[in-house]
Amino acid sequence: ASGATTLETFEGPRASWGVTAETSGSGTVDQSTDRAAAGSASARAATSGGAGQAQLRASFSDPANAHVWNERPGTWHWQHAKVYVPSATVAQLGSGEYLTIAGVWPSSPGNSGWFLRVRQGGALSVVGSRDWDNAAIEFPVYGTLPLDRWISLETGLHSQAGPGIKRAFAFLVDGAFYGWYRQGRMQAETYDRAAAGILDT
């Protein structure tokens, strides 16, 4: 894995957390003692009215210009979190609506990256920015997110200039591996953000 290892239990006050809480619109991120995967506290991300962003982000640095053609094995970045998604939240998703719960992306330009979405019924899909035209492509993964309990969620980014890889994304739910999604955009960007929470709705 590239970058520093961050371990955060959320037991301390928010100002001391090793990850960055980011919000927009109606989004909030607060310490909660109502529910915890371990210990006595967790971070609760919430929005109201279907708008806003509430995420917990870790930073790393993987610039495209640090990769050379035919390199092996490239670089790897893994992010692990315990996540709890209520069924009441997913039940509010209508046809064509989604909740983005995790992703890895470059801060600039901000219109590319890899993201994990939840749709009606907990159906999972992956969205990535295609290398040759930066088009956002969504892939159904034929799996559903377990609801109303803590799950182990891991996301992975593999970066290799080619041939055949570019930026590739993978994720695991409770240790079940859902495959690699390849040919993500690798131009002049620096991937530097990984987050979980409510990234987009």
Tab-separated table of N, CA, C and O in Angstrom, residues 26-126:
chain	number	residue	atom	x	y	z
A	26	SER	N	-26.616	19.828	3.342
A	26	SER	CA	-27.208	19.441	4.618
A	26	SER	C	-26.397	18.371	5.341
A	26	SER	O	-26.831	17.841	6.369
A	27	GLY	N	-25.222	18.031	4.835
A	27	GLY	CA	-24.438	16.938	5.404
A	27	GLY	C	-23.839	17.256	6.758
A	27	GLY	O	-23.439	18.390	7.030
A	28	THR	N	-23.785	16.233	7.617
A	28	THR	CA	-23.144	16.351	8.921
A	28	THR	C	-22.335	15.089	9.202
A	28	THR	O	-22.703	13.991	8.772
A	29	VAL	N	-21.236	15.240	9.918
A	29	VAL	CA	-20.445	14.113	10.422
A	29	VAL	C	-20.176	14.392	11.893
A	29	VAL	O	-19.578	15.411	12.233
A	30	ASP	N	-20.655	13.497	12.746
A	30	ASP	CA	-20.522	13.685	14.175
A	30	ASP	C	-20.118	12.385	14.846
A	30	ASP	O	-20.344	11.294	14.309
A	31	GLN	N	-19.551	12.487	16.032
A	31	GLN	CA	-19.300	11.304	16.841
A	31	GLN	C	-20.634	10.799	17.384
A	31	GLN	O	-21.485	11.578	17.803
A	32	SER	N	-20.819	9.481	17.346
A	32	SER	CA	-22.049	8.872	17.849
A	32	SER	C	-21.709	7.742	18.807
A	32	SER	O	-20.804	6.951	18.552
A	33	THR	N	-22.446	7.670	19.907
A	33	THR	CA	-22.311	6.547	20.834
A	33	THR	C	-23.546	5.649	20.782
A	33	THR	O	-23.695	4.750	21.606
A	34	ASP	N	-24.434	5.893	19.827
A	34	ASP	CA	-25.639	5.065	19.674
A	34	ASP	C	-25.302	3.694	19.101
A	34	ASP	O	-25.989	2.711	19.376
A	35	ARG	N	-24.285	3.644	18.266
A	35	ARG	CA	-23.943	2.403	17.560
A	35	ARG	C	-22.458	2.419	17.272
A	35	ARG	O	-21.924	3.429	16.822
A	36	ALA	N	-21.768	1.300	17.520
A	36	ALA	CA	-20.330	1.238	17.273
A	36	ALA	C	-19.951	-0.158	16.805
A	36	ALA	O	-20.512	-1.156	17.277
A	37	ALA	N	-19.018	-0.223	15.867
A	37	ALA	CA	-18.513	-1.517	15.401
A	37	ALA	C	-17.633	-2.159	16.450
A	37	ALA	O	-17.567	-3.380	16.577
A	38	ALA	N	-16.938	-1.334	17.215
A	38	ALA	CA	-16.085	-1.777	18.318
A	38	ALA	C	-15.930	-0.599	19.260
A	38	ALA	O	-16.096	0.557	18.864
A	39	GLY	N	-15.622	-0.873	20.522
A	39	GLY	CA	-15.505	0.223	21.462
A	39	GLY	C	-16.855	0.837	21.752
A	39	GLY	O	-17.879	0.161	21.746
A	40	SER	N	-16.870	2.153	21.964
A	40	SER	CA	-18.112	2.813	22.365
A	40	SER	C	-18.578	3.907	21.421
A	40	SER	O	-19.634	4.492	21.641
A	41	ALA	N	-17.826	4.188	20.353
A	41	ALA	CA	-18.188	5.309	19.490
A	41	ALA	C	-17.964	4.982	18.025
A	41	ALA	O	-17.241	4.048	17.668
A	42	SER	N	-18.595	5.779	17.176
A	42	SER	CA	-18.413	5.690	15.727
A	42	SER	C	-18.617	7.081	15.157
A	42	SER	O	-18.985	8.018	15.872
A	43	ALA	N	-18.389	7.225	13.864
A	43	ALA	CA	-18.689	8.478	13.175
A	43	ALA	C	-20.010	8.290	12.441
A	43	ALA	O	-20.197	7.303	11.717
A	44	ARG	N	-20.934	9.216	12.623
A	44	ARG	CA	-22.239	9.145	11.969
A	44	ARG	C	-22.295	10.198	10.873
A	44	ARG	O	-22.182	11.396	11.127
A	45	ALA	N	-22.455	9.725	9.631
A	45	ALA	CA	-22.597	10.619	8.477
A	45	ALA	C	-24.072	10.675	8.099
A	45	ALA	O	-24.724	9.633	7.981
A	46	ALA	N	-24.599	11.875	7.915
A	46	ALA	CA	-26.024	12.015	7.615
A	46	ALA	C	-26.265	13.220	6.713
A	46	ALA	O	-25.502	14.185	6.719
A	47	THR	N	-27.338	13.131	5.935
A	47	THR	CA	-27.841	14.268	5.169
A	47	THR	C	-29.358	14.292	5.345
A	47	THR	O	-29.961	13.318	5.777
A	48	SER	N	-29.965	15.398	4.995
A	48	SER	CA	-31.422	15.484	5.049
A	48	SER	C	-31.949	15.991	3.720
A	48	SER	O	-31.282	16.755	3.032
A	49	GLY	N	-33.123	15.525	3.368
A	49	GLY	CA	-33.748	15.987	2.131
A	49	GLY	C	-33.075	15.482	0.876
A	49	GLY	O	-33.296	16.013	-0.213
A	50	GLY	N	-32.245	14.446	1.001
A	50	GLY	CA	-31.615	13.867	-0.178
A	50	GLY	C	-30.532	14.723	-0.788
A	50	GLY	O	-30.123	14.504	-1.923
A	51	ALA	N	-30.054	15.725	-0.040
A	51	ALA	CA	-29.022	16.605	-0.598
A	51	ALA	C	-27.861	16.703	0.371
A	51	ALA	O	-28.033	16.574	1.576
A	52	GLY	N	-26.695	16.931	-0.179
A	52	GLY	CA	-25.525	17.158	0.661
A	52	GLY	C	-24.538	16.013	0.601
A	52	GLY	O	-24.750	14.983	-0.042
A	53	GLN	N	-23.455	16.217	1.321
A	53	GLN	CA	-22.338	15.281	1.353
A	53	GLN	C	-21.834	15.197	2.786
A	53	GLN	O	-21.770	16.205	3.489
A	54	ALA	N	-21.524	13.965	3.223
A	54	ALA	CA	-20.990	13.767	4.574
A	54	ALA	C	-20.049	12.578	4.507
A	54	ALA	O	-20.485	11.440	4.444
A	55	GLN	N	-18.760	12.853	4.494
A	55	GLN	CA	-17.797	11.781	4.259
A	55	GLN	C	-16.593	11.899	5.188
A	55	GLN	O	-16.303	12.961	5.724
A	56	LEU	N	-15.919	10.757	5.350
A	56	LEU	CA	-14.674	10.683	6.095
A	56	LEU	C	-13.582	10.312	5.118
A	56	LEU	O	-13.660	9.273	4.455
A	57	ARG	N	-12.562	11.172	5.011
A	57	ARG	CA	-11.575	11.040	3.953
A	57	ARG	C	-10.180	10.845	4.505
A	57	ARG	O	-9.776	11.475	5.484
A	58	ALA	N	-9.439	9.958	3.849
A	58	ALA	CA	-8.016	9.797	4.097
A	58	ALA	C	-7.265	10.272	2.855
A	58	ALA	O	-7.743	10.100	1.727
A	59	SER	N	-6.093	10.857	3.040
A	59	SER	CA	-5.320	11.404	1.929
A	59	SER	C	-4.106	10.537	1.617
A	59	SER	O	-3.521	9.925	2.516
A	60	PHE	N	-3.747	10.480	0.347
A	60	PHE	CA	-2.535	9.811	-0.111
A	60	PHE	C	-2.106	10.518	-1.383
A	60	PHE	O	-2.740	11.507	-1.765
A	61	SER	N	-1.059	10.079	-2.025
A	61	SER	CA	-0.618	10.741	-3.253
A	61	SER	C	-0.133	9.708	-4.263
A	61	SER	O	0.791	8.941	-3.977
A	62	ASP	N	-0.775	9.681	-5.439
A	62	ASP	CA	-0.375	8.764	-6.514
A	62	ASP	C	-0.516	9.498	-7.842
A	62	ASP	O	-1.525	9.402	-8.532
A	63	PRO	N	0.521	10.279	-8.227
A	63	PRO	CA	0.440	11.056	-9.469
A	63	PRO	C	0.615	10.196	-10.712
A	63	PRO	O	1.409	9.248	-10.724
A	64	ALA	N	-0.125	10.525	-11.748
A	64	ALA	CA	-0.023	9.789	-13.012
A	64	ALA	C	1.389	9.872	-13.580
A	64	ALA	O	1.896	8.890	-14.143
A	65	ASN	N	2.056	11.021	-13.439
A	65	ASN	CA	3.382	11.179	-14.041
A	65	ASN	C	4.472	10.409	-13.301
A	65	ASN	O	5.620	10.412	-13.714
A	66	ALA	N	4.107	9.735	-12.196
A	66	ALA	CA	5.068	8.874	-11.507
A	66	ALA	C	5.074	7.463	-12.087
A	66	ALA	O	5.879	6.627	-11.674
A	67	HIS	N	4.196	7.211	-13.062
A	67	HIS	CA	4.081	5.886	-13.669
A	67	HIS	C	4.669	5.891	-15.081
A	67	HIS	O	4.506	6.865	-15.816
A	68	VAL	N	5.342	4.810	-15.440
A	68	VAL	CA	5.967	4.700	-16.751
A	68	VAL	C	5.434	3.460	-17.464
A	68	VAL	O	5.075	2.463	-16.830
A	69	TRP	N	5.363	3.525	-18.771
A	69	TRP	CA	4.846	2.434	-19.590
A	69	TRP	C	5.608	1.132	-19.317
A	69	TRP	O	6.824	1.150	-19.173
A	70	ASN	N	4.860	0.044	-19.244
A	70	ASN	CA	5.414	-1.294	-18.989
A	70	ASN	C	5.924	-1.488	-17.565
A	70	ASN	O	6.638	-2.458	-17.291
A	71	GLU	N	5.603	-0.573	-16.668
A	71	GLU	CA	6.032	-0.754	-15.280
A	71	GLU	C	5.344	-1.981	-14.674
A	71	GLU	O	4.256	-2.368	-15.064
A	72	ARG	N	5.996	-2.589	-13.738
A	72	ARG	CA	5.430	-3.686	-12.953
A	72	ARG	C	5.977	-3.582	-11.531
A	72	ARG	O	7.168	-3.344	-11.364
A	73	PRO	N	5.172	-3.692	-10.518
A	73	PRO	CA	3.747	-4.024	-10.552
A	73	PRO	C	2.837	-2.812	-10.491
A	73	PRO	O	1.615	-2.956	-10.365
A	74	GLY	N	3.366	-1.596	-10.522
A	74	GLY	CA	2.558	-0.406	-10.312
A	74	GLY	C	2.424	-0.124	-8.824
A	74	GLY	O	3.205	-0.617	-8.002
A	75	THR	N	1.422	0.674	-8.458
A	75	THR	CA	1.208	1.015	-7.050
A	75	THR	C	-0.182	0.558	-6.607
A	75	THR	O	-1.088	0.388	-7.422
A	76	TRP	N	-0.312	0.380	-5.287
A	76	TRP	CA	-1.562	-0.092	-4.704
A	76	TRP	C	-1.949	0.815	-3.541
A	76	TRP	O	-1.094	1.230	-2.762
A	77	HIS	N	-3.230	1.093	-3.431
A	77	HIS	CA	-3.746	1.804	-2.261
A	77	HIS	C	-5.018	1.111	-1.805
A	77	HIS	O	-5.952	0.940	-2.583
A	78	TRP	N	-5.042	0.708	-0.533
A	78	TRP	CA	-6.209	0.037	0.035
A	78	TRP	C	-6.767	0.862	1.181
A	78	TRP	O	-6.018	1.431	1.969
A	79	GLN	N	-8.085	0.900	1.259
A	79	GLN	CA	-8.773	1.596	2.342
A	79	GLN	C	-9.770	0.620	2.977
A	79	GLN	O	-10.506	-0.076	2.259
A	80	HIS	N	-9.789	0.570	4.301
A	80	HIS	CA	-10.683	-0.352	5.005
A	80	HIS	C	-11.513	0.417	6.021
A	80	HIS	O	-10.995	1.255	6.746
A	81	ALA	N	-12.809	0.126	6.061
A	81	ALA	CA	-13.695	0.772	7.027
A	81	ALA	C	-14.793	-0.194	7.434
A	81	ALA	O	-15.155	-1.105	6.678
A	82	LYS	N	-15.300	0.003	8.628
A	82	LYS	CA	-16.523	-0.660	9.058
A	82	LYS	C	-17.669	0.303	8.773
A	82	LYS	O	-17.627	1.472	9.182
A	83	VAL	N	-18.692	-0.187	8.080
A	83	VAL	CA	-19.769	0.681	7.597
A	83	VAL	C	-21.120	0.094	7.996
A	83	VAL	O	-21.318	-1.126	7.916
A	84	TYR	N	-22.045	0.954	8.412
A	84	TYR	CA	-23.403	0.551	8.764
A	84	TYR	C	-24.364	1.392	7.940
A	84	TYR	O	-24.365	2.625	8.057
A	85	VAL	N	-25.160	0.751	7.089
A	85	VAL	CA	-26.147	1.454	6.275
A	85	VAL	C	-27.536	0.976	6.689
A	85	VAL	O	-27.850	-0.210	6.548
A	86	PRO	N	-28.394	1.865	7.201
A	86	PRO	CA	-29.738	1.462	7.613
A	86	PRO	C	-30.621	1.129	6.414
A	86	PRO	O	-30.556	1.790	5.363
A	87	SER	N	-31.477	0.118	6.572
A	87	SER	CA	-32.418	-0.229	5.503
A	87	SER	C	-33.383	0.922	5.253
A	87	SER	O	-33.857	1.113	4.123
A	88	ALA	N	-33.687	1.712	6.288
A	88	ALA	CA	-34.591	2.853	6.116
A	88	ALA	C	-34.014	3.877	5.146
A	88	ALA	O	-34.753	4.547	4.424
A	89	THR	N	-32.676	4.005	5.112
A	89	THR	CA	-32.032	4.925	4.178
A	89	THR	C	-32.170	4.427	2.753
A	89	THR	O	-32.561	5.172	1.845
A	90	VAL	N	-31.874	3.143	2.537
A	90	VAL	CA	-31.952	2.572	1.190
A	90	VAL	C	-33.391	2.536	0.703
A	90	VAL	O	-33.664	2.694	-0.497
A	91	ALA	N	-34.350	2.354	1.618
A	91	ALA	CA	-35.765	2.307	1.236
A	91	ALA	C	-36.244	3.620	0.631
A	91	ALA	O	-37.250	3.649	-0.096
A	92	GLN	N	-35.532	4.703	0.892
A	92	GLN	CA	-35.923	6.006	0.345
A	92	GLN	C	-35.442	6.218	-1.092
A	92	GLN	O	-35.824	7.194	-1.726
A	93	LEU	N	-34.610	5.316	-1.593
A	93	LEU	CA	-34.095	5.473	-2.954
A	93	LEU	C	-35.163	5.085	-3.967
A	93	LEU	O	-35.698	3.976	-3.939
A	94	GLY	N	-35.465	6.001	-4.865
A	94	GLY	CA	-36.416	5.728	-5.930
A	94	GLY	C	-35.722	5.163	-7.152
A	94	GLY	O	-34.501	5.002	-7.192
A	95	SER	N	-36.508	4.881	-8.178
A	95	SER	CA	-35.964	4.381	-9.436
A	95	SER	C	-35.003	5.412	-10.026
A	95	SER	O	-35.334	6.591	-10.146
A	96	GLY	N	-33.790	4.967	-10.344
A	96	GLY	CA	-32.791	5.869	-10.910
A	96	GLY	C	-31.994	6.631	-9.869
A	96	GLY	O	-31.074	7.368	-10.228
A	97	GLU	N	-32.349	6.482	-8.582
A	97	GLU	CA	-31.612	7.182	-7.533
A	97	GLU	C	-30.541	6.271	-6.928
A	97	GLU	O	-30.623	5.045	-7.039
A	98	TYR	N	-29.561	6.875	-6.280
A	98	TYR	CA	-28.462	6.094	-5.706
A	98	TYR	C	-27.843	6.843	-4.544
A	98	TYR	O	-28.067	8.046	-4.344
A	99	LEU	N	-27.021	6.107	-3.792
A	99	LEU	CA	-26.225	6.635	-2.701
A	99	LEU	C	-24.798	6.151	-2.922
A	99	LEU	O	-24.563	4.952	-3.037
A	100	THR	N	-23.853	7.066	-3.040
A	100	THR	CA	-22.448	6.705	-3.200
A	100	THR	C	-21.818	6.604	-1.819
A	100	THR	O	-21.808	7.584	-1.068
A	101	ILE	N	-21.295	5.408	-1.472
A	101	ILE	CA	-20.817	5.192	-0.098
A	101	ILE	C	-19.295	5.119	0.028
A	101	ILE	O	-18.784	5.122	1.150
A	102	ALA	N	-18.571	5.038	-1.077
A	102	ALA	CA	-17.106	4.984	-0.994
A	102	ALA	C	-16.516	5.353	-2.347
A	102	ALA	O	-17.189	5.249	-3.386
A	103	GLY	N	-15.244	5.751	-2.328
A	103	GLY	CA	-14.587	6.066	-3.588
A	103	GLY	C	-13.131	6.432	-3.405
A	103	GLY	O	-12.661	6.673	-2.288
A	104	VAL	N	-12.413	6.448	-4.530
A	104	VAL	CA	-11.048	6.966	-4.609
A	104	VAL	C	-10.992	7.862	-5.832
A	104	VAL	O	-11.510	7.502	-6.889
A	105	TRP	N	-10.350	9.033	-5.701
A	105	TRP	CA	-10.383	9.978	-6.801
A	105	TRP	C	-9.293	11.035	-6.649
A	105	TRP	O	-8.728	11.185	-5.569
A	106	PRO	N	-9.020	11.778	-7.724
A	106	PRO	CA	-8.078	12.904	-7.632
A	106	PRO	C	-8.819	14.176	-7.241
A	106	PRO	O	-9.953	14.410	-7.680
A	107	SER	N	-8.204	15.010	-6.417
A	107	SER	CA	-8.842	16.278	-6.055
A	107	SER	C	-8.886	17.223	-7.243
A	107	SER	O	-9.749	18.107	-7.316
A	108	SER	N	-7.953	17.057	-8.205
A	108	SER	CA	-7.960	17.891	-9.403
A	108	SER	C	-7.432	17.078	-10.587
A	108	SER	O	-6.348	16.503	-10.500
A	109	PRO	N	-8.177	16.953	-11.685
A	109	PRO	CA	-9.559	17.432	-11.814
A	109	PRO	C	-10.507	16.562	-10.998
A	109	PRO	O	-10.279	15.364	-10.833
A	110	GLY	N	-11.562	17.158	-10.477
A	110	GLY	CA	-12.468	16.455	-9.591
A	110	GLY	C	-13.550	15.652	-10.276
A	110	GLY	O	-14.415	15.087	-9.618
A	111	ASN	N	-13.531	15.591	-11.611
A	111	ASN	CA	-14.612	14.902	-12.325
A	111	ASN	C	-14.214	13.502	-12.773
A	111	ASN	O	-14.770	12.961	-13.728
A	112	SER	N	-13.243	12.894	-12.102
A	112	SER	CA	-12.867	11.528	-12.437
A	112	SER	C	-12.625	10.768	-11.148
A	112	SER	O	-12.574	11.343	-10.064
A	113	GLY	N	-12.522	9.449	-11.254
A	113	GLY	CA	-12.299	8.618	-10.085
A	113	GLY	C	-13.124	7.350	-10.163
A	113	GLY	O	-13.764	7.047	-11.177
A	114	TRP	N	-13.097	6.578	-9.087
A	114	TRP	CA	-13.849	5.326	-8.962
A	114	TRP	C	-14.724	5.404	-7.714
A	114	TRP	O	-14.257	5.812	-6.645
A	115	PHE	N	-15.992	4.955	-7.849
A	115	PHE	CA	-16.942	5.096	-6.759
A	115	PHE	C	-17.846	3.872	-6.652
A	115	PHE	O	-18.168	3.232	-7.667
A	116	LEU	N	-18.270	3.575	-5.422
A	116	LEU	CA	-19.184	2.468	-5.152
A	116	LEU	C	-20.550	3.040	-4.813
A	116	LEU	O	-20.689	3.836	-3.874
A	117	ARG	N	-21.571	2.611	-5.579
A	117	ARG	CA	-22.929	3.103	-5.400
A	117	ARG	C	-23.859	2.018	-4.867
A	117	ARG	O	-23.674	0.839	-5.136
A	118	VAL	N	-24.886	2.473	-4.145
A	118	VAL	CA	-25.979	1.612	-3.705
A	118	VAL	C	-27.252	2.137	-4.346
A	118	VAL	O	-27.547	3.335	-4.268
A	119	ARG	N	-27.998	1.233	-4.969
A	119	ARG	CA	-29.262	1.606	-5.598
A	119	ARG	C	-30.426	0.910	-4.886
A	119	ARG	O	-30.248	0.320	-3.816
A	120	GLN	N	-31.624	0.998	-5.460
A	120	GLN	CA	-32.814	0.409	-4.853
A	120	GLN	C	-32.565	-1.030	-4.437
A	120	GLN	O	-31.917	-1.793	-5.160
A	121	GLY	N	-33.064	-1.394	-3.258
A	121	GLY	CA	-32.922	-2.752	-2.771
A	121	GLY	C	-31.523	-3.103	-2.314
A	121	GLY	O	-31.249	-4.263	-2.028
A	122	GLY	N	-30.626	-2.122	-2.268
A	122	GLY	CA	-29.245	-2.378	-1.875
A	122	GLY	C	-28.361	-2.849	-3.008
A	122	GLY	O	-27.223	-3.277	-2.762
A	123	ALA	N	-28.852	-2.801	-4.257
A	123	ALA	CA	-28.058	-3.246	-5.406
A	123	ALA	C	-26.795	-2.398	-5.537
A	123	ALA	O	-26.836	-1.174	-5.435
A	124	LEU	N	-25.661	-3.069	-5.752
A	124	LEU	CA	-24.364	-2.400	-5.836
A	124	LEU	C	-23.938	-2.173	-7.278
A	124	LEU	O	-24.196	-3.011	-8.151
A	125	SER	N	-23.260	-1.065	-7.513
A	125	SER	CA	-22.644	-0.809	-8.811
A	125	SER	C	-21.383	0.011	-8.604
A	125	SER	O	-21.205	0.672	-7.572
A	126	VAL	N	-20.494	-0.056	-9.586
A	126	VAL	CA	-19.235	0.694	-9.580
A	126	VAL	C	-19.284	1.711	-10.712
A	126	VAL	O	-19.737	1.400	-11.820
